[in-house]
mmCIF file with all atom_site columns, C-alpha atoms and ligand atoms in Angstrom:
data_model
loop_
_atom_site.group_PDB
_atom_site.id
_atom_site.type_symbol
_atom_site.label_atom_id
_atom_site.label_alt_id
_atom_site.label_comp_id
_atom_site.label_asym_id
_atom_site.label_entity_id
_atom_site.label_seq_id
_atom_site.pdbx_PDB_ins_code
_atom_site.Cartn_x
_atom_site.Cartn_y
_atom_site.Cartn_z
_atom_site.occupancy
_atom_site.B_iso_or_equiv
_atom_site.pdbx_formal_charge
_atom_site.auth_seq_id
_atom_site.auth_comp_id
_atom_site.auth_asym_id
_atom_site.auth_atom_id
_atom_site.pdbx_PDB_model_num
ATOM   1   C CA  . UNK A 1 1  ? 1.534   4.135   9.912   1.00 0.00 ? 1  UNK A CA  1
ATOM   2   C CA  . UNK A 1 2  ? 0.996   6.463   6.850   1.00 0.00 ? 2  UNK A CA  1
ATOM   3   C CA  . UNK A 1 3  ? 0.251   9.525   9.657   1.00 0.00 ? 3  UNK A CA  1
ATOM   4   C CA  . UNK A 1 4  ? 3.917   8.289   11.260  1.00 0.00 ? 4  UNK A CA  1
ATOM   5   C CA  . UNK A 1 5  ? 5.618   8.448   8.184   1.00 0.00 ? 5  UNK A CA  1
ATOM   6   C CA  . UNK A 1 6  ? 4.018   11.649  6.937   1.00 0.00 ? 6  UNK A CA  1
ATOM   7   C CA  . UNK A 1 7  ? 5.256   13.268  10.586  1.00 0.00 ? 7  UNK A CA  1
ATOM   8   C CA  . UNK A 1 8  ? 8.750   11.690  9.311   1.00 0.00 ? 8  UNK A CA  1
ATOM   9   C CA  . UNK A 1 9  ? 8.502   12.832  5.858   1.00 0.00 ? 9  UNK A CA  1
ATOM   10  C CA  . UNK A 1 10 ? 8.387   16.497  7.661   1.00 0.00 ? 10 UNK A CA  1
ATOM   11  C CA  . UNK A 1 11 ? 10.767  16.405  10.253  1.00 0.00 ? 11 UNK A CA  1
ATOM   12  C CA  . UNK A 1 12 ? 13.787  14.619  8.025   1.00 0.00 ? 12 UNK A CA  1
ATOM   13  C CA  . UNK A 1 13 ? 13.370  16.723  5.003   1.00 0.00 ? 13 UNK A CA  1
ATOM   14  C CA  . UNK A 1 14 ? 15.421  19.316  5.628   1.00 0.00 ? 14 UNK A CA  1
ATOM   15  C CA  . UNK A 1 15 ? 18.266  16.328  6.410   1.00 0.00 ? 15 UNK A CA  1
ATOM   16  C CA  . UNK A 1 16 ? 17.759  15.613  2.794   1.00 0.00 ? 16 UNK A CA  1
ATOM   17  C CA  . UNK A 1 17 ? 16.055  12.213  3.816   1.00 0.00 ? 17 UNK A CA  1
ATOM   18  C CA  . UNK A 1 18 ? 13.066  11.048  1.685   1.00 0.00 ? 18 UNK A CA  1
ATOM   19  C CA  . UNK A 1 19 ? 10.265  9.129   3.090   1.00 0.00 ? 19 UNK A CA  1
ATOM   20  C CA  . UNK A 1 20 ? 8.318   7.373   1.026   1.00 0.00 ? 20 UNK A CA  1
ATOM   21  C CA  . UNK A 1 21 ? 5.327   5.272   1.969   1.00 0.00 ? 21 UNK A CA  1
ATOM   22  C CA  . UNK A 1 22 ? 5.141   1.744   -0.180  1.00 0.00 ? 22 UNK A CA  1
ATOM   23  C CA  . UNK A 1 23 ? 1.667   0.968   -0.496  1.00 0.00 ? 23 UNK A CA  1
ATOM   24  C CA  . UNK A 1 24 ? 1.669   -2.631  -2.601  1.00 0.00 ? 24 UNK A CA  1
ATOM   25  C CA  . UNK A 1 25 ? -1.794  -3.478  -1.692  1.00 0.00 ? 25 UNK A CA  1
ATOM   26  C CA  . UNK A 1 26 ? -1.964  -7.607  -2.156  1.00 0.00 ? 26 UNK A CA  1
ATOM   27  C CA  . UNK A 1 27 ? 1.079   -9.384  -2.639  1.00 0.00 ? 27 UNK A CA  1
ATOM   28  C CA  . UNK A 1 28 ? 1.779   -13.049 -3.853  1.00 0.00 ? 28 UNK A CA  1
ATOM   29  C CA  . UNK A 1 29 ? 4.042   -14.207 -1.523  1.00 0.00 ? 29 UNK A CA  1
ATOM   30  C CA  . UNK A 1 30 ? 3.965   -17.902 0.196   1.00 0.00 ? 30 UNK A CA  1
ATOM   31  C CA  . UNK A 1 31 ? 2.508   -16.638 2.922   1.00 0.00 ? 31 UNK A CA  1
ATOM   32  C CA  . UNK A 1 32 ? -0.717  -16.237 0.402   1.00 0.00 ? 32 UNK A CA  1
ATOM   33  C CA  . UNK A 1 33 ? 0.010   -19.001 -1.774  1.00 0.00 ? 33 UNK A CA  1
ATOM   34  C CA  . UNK A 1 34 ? -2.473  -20.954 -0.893  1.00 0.00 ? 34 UNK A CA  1
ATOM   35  C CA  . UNK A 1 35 ? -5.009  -18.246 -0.988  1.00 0.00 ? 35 UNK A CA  1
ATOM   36  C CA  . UNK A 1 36 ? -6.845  -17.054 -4.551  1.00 0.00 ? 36 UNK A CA  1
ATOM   37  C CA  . UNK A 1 37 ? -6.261  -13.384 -4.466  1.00 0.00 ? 37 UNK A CA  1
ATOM   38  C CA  . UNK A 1 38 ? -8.228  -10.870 -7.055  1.00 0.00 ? 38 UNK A CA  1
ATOM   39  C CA  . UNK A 1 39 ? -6.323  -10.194 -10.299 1.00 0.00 ? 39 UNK A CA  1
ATOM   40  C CA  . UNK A 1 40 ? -6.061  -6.725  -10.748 1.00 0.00 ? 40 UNK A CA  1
ATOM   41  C CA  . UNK A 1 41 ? -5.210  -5.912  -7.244  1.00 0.00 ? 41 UNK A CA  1
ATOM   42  C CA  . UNK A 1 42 ? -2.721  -8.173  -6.413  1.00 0.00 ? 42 UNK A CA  1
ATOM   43  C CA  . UNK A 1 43 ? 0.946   -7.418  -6.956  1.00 0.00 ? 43 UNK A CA  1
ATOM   44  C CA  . UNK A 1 44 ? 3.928   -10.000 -7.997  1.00 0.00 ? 44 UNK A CA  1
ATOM   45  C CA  . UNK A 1 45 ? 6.714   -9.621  -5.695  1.00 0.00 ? 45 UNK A CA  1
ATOM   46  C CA  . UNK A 1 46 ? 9.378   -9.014  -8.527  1.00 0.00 ? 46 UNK A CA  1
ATOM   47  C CA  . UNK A 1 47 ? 6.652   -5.694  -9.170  1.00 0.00 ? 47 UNK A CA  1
ATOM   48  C CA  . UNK A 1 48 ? 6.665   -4.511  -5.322  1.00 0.00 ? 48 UNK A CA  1
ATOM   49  C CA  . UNK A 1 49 ? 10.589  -5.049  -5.530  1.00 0.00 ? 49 UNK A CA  1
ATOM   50  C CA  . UNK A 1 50 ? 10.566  -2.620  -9.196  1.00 0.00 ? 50 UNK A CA  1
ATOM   51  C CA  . UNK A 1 51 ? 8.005   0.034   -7.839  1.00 0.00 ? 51 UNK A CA  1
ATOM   52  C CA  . UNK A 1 52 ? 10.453  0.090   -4.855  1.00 0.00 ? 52 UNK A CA  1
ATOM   53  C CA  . UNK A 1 53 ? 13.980  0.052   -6.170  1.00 0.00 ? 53 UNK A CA  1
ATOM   54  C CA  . UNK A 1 54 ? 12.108  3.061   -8.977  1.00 0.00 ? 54 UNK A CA  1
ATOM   55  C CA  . UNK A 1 55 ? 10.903  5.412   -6.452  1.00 0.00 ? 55 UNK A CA  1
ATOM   56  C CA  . UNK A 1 56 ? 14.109  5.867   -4.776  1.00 0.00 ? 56 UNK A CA  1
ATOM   57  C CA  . UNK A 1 57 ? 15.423  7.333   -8.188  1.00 0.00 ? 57 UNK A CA  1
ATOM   58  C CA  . UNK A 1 58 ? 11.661  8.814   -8.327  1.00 0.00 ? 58 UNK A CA  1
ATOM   59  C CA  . UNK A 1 59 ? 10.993  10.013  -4.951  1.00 0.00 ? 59 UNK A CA  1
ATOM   60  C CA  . UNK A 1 60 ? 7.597   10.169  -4.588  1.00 0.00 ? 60 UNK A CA  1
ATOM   61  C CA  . UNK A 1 61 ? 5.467   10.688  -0.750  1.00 0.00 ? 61 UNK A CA  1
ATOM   62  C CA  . UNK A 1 62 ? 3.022   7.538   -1.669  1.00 0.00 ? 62 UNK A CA  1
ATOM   63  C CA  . UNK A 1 63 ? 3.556   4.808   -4.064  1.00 0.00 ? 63 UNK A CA  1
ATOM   64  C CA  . UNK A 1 64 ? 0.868   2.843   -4.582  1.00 0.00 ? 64 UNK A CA  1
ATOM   65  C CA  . UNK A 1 65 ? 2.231   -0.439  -6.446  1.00 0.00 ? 65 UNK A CA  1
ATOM   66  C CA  . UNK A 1 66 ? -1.190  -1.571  -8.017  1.00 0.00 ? 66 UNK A CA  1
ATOM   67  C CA  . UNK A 1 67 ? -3.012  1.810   -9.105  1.00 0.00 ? 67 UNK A CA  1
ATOM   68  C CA  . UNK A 1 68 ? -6.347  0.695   -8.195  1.00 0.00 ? 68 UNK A CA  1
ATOM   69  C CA  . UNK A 1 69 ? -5.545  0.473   -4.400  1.00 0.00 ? 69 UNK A CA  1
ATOM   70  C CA  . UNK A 1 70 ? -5.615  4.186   -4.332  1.00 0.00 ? 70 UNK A CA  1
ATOM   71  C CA  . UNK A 1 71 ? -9.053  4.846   -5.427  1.00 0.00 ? 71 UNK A CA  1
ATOM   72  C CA  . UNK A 1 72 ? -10.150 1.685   -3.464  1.00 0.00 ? 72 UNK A CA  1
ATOM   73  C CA  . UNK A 1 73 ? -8.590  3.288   -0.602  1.00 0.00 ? 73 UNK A CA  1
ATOM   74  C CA  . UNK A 1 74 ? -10.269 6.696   -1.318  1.00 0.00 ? 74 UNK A CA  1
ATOM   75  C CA  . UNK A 1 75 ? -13.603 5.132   -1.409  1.00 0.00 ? 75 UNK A CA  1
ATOM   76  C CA  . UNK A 1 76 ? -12.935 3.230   2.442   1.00 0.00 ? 76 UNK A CA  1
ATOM   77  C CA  . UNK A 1 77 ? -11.765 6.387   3.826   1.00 0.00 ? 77 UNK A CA  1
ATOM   78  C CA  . UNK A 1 78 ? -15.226 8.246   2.434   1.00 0.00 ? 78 UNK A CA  1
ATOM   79  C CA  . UNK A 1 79 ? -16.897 5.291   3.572   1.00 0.00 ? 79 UNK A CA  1
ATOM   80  C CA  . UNK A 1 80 ? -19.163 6.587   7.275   1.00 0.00 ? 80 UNK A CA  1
ATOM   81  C CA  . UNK A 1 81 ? -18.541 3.643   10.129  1.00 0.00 ? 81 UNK A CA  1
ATOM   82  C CA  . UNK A 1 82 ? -22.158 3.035   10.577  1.00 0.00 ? 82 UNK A CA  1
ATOM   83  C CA  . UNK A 1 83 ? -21.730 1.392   6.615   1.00 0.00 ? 83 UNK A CA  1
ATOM   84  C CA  . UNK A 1 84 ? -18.627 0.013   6.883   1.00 0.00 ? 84 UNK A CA  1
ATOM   85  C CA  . UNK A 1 85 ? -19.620 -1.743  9.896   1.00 0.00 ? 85 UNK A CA  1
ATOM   86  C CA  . UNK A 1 86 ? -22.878 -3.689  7.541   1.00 0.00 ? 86 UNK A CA  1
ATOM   87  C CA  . UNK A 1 87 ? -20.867 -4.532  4.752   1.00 0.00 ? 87 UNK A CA  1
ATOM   88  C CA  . UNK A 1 88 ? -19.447 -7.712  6.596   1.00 0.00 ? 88 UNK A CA  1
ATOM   89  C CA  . UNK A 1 89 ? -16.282 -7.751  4.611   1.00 0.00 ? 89 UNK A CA  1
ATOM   90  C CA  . UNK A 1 90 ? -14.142 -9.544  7.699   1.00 0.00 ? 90 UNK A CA  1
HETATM 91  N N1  . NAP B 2 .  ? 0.994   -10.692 1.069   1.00 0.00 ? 1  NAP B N1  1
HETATM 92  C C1  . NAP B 2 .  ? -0.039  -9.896  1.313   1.00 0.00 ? 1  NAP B C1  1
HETATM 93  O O1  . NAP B 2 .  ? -0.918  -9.671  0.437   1.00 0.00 ? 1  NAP B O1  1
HETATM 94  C C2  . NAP B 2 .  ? -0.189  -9.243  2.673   1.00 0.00 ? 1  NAP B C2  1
HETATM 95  C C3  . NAP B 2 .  ? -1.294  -8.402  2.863   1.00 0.00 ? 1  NAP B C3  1
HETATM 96  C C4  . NAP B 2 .  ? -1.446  -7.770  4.089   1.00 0.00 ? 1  NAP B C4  1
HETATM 97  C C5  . NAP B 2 .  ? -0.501  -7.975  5.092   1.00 0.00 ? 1  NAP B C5  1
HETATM 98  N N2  . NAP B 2 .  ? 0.559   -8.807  4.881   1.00 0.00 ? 1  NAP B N2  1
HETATM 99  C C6  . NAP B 2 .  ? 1.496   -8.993  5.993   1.00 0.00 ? 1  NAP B C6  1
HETATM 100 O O2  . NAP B 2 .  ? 2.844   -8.826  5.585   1.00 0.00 ? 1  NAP B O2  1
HETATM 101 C C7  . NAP B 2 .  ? 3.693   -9.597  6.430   1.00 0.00 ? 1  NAP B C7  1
HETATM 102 C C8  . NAP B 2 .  ? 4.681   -10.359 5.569   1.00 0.00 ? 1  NAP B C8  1
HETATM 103 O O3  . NAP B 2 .  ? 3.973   -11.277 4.774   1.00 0.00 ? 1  NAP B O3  1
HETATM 104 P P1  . NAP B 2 .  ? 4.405   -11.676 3.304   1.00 0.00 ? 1  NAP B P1  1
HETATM 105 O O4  . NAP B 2 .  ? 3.170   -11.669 2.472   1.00 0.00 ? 1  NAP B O4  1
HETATM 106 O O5  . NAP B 2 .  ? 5.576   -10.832 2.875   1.00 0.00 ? 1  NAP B O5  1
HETATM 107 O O6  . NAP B 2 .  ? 4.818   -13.183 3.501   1.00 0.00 ? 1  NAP B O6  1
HETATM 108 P P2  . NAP B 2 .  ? 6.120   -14.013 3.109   1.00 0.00 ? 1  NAP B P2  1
HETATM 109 O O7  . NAP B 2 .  ? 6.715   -13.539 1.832   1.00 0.00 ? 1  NAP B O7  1
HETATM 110 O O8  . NAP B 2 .  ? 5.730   -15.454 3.187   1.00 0.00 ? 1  NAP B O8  1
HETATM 111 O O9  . NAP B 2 .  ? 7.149   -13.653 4.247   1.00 0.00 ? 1  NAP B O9  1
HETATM 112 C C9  . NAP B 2 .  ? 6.916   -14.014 5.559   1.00 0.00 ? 1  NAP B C9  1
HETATM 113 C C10 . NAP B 2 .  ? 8.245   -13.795 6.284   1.00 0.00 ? 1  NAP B C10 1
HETATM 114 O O10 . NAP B 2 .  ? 8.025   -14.055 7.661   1.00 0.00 ? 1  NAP B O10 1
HETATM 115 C C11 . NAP B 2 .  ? 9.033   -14.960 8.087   1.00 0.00 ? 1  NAP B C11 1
HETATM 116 N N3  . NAP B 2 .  ? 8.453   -15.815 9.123   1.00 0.00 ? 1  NAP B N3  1
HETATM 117 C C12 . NAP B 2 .  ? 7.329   -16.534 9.069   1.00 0.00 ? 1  NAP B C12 1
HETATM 118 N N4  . NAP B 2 .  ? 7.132   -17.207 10.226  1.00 0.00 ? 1  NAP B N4  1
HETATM 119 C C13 . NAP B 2 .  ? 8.182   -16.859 11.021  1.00 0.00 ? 1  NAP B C13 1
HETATM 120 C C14 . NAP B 2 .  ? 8.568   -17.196 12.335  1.00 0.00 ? 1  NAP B C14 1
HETATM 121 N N5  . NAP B 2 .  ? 7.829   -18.009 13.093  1.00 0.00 ? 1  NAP B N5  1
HETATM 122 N N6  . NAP B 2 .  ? 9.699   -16.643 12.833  1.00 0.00 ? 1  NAP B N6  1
HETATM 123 C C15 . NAP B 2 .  ? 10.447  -15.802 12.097  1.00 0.00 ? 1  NAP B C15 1
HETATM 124 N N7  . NAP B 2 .  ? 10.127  -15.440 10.840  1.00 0.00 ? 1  NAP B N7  1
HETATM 125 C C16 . NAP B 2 .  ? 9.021   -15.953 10.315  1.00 0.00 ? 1  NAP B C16 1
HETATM 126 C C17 . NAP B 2 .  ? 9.413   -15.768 6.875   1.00 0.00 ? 1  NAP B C17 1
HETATM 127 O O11 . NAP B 2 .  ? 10.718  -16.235 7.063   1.00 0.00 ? 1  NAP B O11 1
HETATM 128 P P3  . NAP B 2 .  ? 11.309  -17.453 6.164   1.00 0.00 ? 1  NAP B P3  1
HETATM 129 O O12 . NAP B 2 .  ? 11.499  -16.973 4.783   1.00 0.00 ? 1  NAP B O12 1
HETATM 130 O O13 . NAP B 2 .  ? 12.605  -17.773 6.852   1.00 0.00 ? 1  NAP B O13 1
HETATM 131 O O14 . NAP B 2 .  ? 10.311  -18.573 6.249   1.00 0.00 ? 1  NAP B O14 1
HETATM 132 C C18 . NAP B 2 .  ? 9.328   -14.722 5.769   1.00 0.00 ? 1  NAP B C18 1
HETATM 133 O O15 . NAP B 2 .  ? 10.538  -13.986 5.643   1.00 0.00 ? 1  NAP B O15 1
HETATM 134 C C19 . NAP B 2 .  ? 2.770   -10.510 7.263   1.00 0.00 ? 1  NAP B C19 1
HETATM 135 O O16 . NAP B 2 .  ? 2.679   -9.982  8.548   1.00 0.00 ? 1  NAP B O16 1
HETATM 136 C C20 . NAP B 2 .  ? 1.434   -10.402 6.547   1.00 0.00 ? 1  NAP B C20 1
HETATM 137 O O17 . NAP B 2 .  ? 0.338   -10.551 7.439   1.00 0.00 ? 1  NAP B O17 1
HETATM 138 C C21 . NAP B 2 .  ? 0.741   -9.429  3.694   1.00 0.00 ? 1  NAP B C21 1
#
C-alpha cells in the first residue's frame, strides 16, 4: 500500500494533488474494545481524526499518528526473514 501511494504521490503531483499516507499504528476502536492494547502505541480515534484533519493543512508524504510506530517500523523492515520468522510474534 505505502509503495501504491508513493507511485500516486508521483504521478498526481504535478495535478496539485497531495498524497499522504496515514499511518495510525493501533487504534481504539470497538472493533478492539475488547482487546488490551499497549499504551504508548495505541492511538484514540479523536487523535487519528486530529493527525488527519492537520496534515491536510500540513501536507506531509507519511504521518505517523503515534511517533513510536516509525522507529518500530524501521527496526521490522531491518529485521532479516530468517529472524523474523523465530520471533513467533503471530
Ligand atoms: N483498530 C486497530 O488497531 C486496527 C489495526 C490493524 C488493522 N485494523 C483494521 O482496520 C479495519 C477497520 O477497523 P476499525 O478498528 O476501524 O474498527 P471499527 O471502528 O469497529 O470499524 C469497523 C467498521 O466496519 C463496519 N463493519 C463491521 N462488520 C461489518 C459488516 N459485516 N458489514 C459491513 N460493515 C461492517 C462497521 O460498521 P458499523 O459501524 O455499521 O457497525 C464499522 O464501520 C479492520 O479491517 C481492521 O482489521 C484495525
Amino acid at each position: 500500500m505505502s509503495a501504491y501511494l508513493s507511485g500516486l504521490r508521483v504521478r498526481l503531483y504535478r495535478c496539485g494533488v497531495h498524497v499522504i499516507n496515514i499511518k495510525p499504528g493501533y487504534v481504539k476502536t470497538r472493533m478492539v474494545a475488547h482487546k488490551k492494547l499497549p499504551p504508548y502505541i495505541s492511538a484514540s480515534v479523536e487523535t487519528v481524526a486530529y493527525d488527519i484533519v492537520n496534515s491536510y493543512y500540513k501536507p506531509k508524504a507519511v504521518v505517523y499518528t503515534m511517533w513510536l510506530w516509525r522507529y518500530i517500523m524501521l527496526a521490522t523492515k531491518m529485521l532479516p526473514d530468517f529472524i523474523f520468522k523465530r520471533l513467533n510474534m503471530f
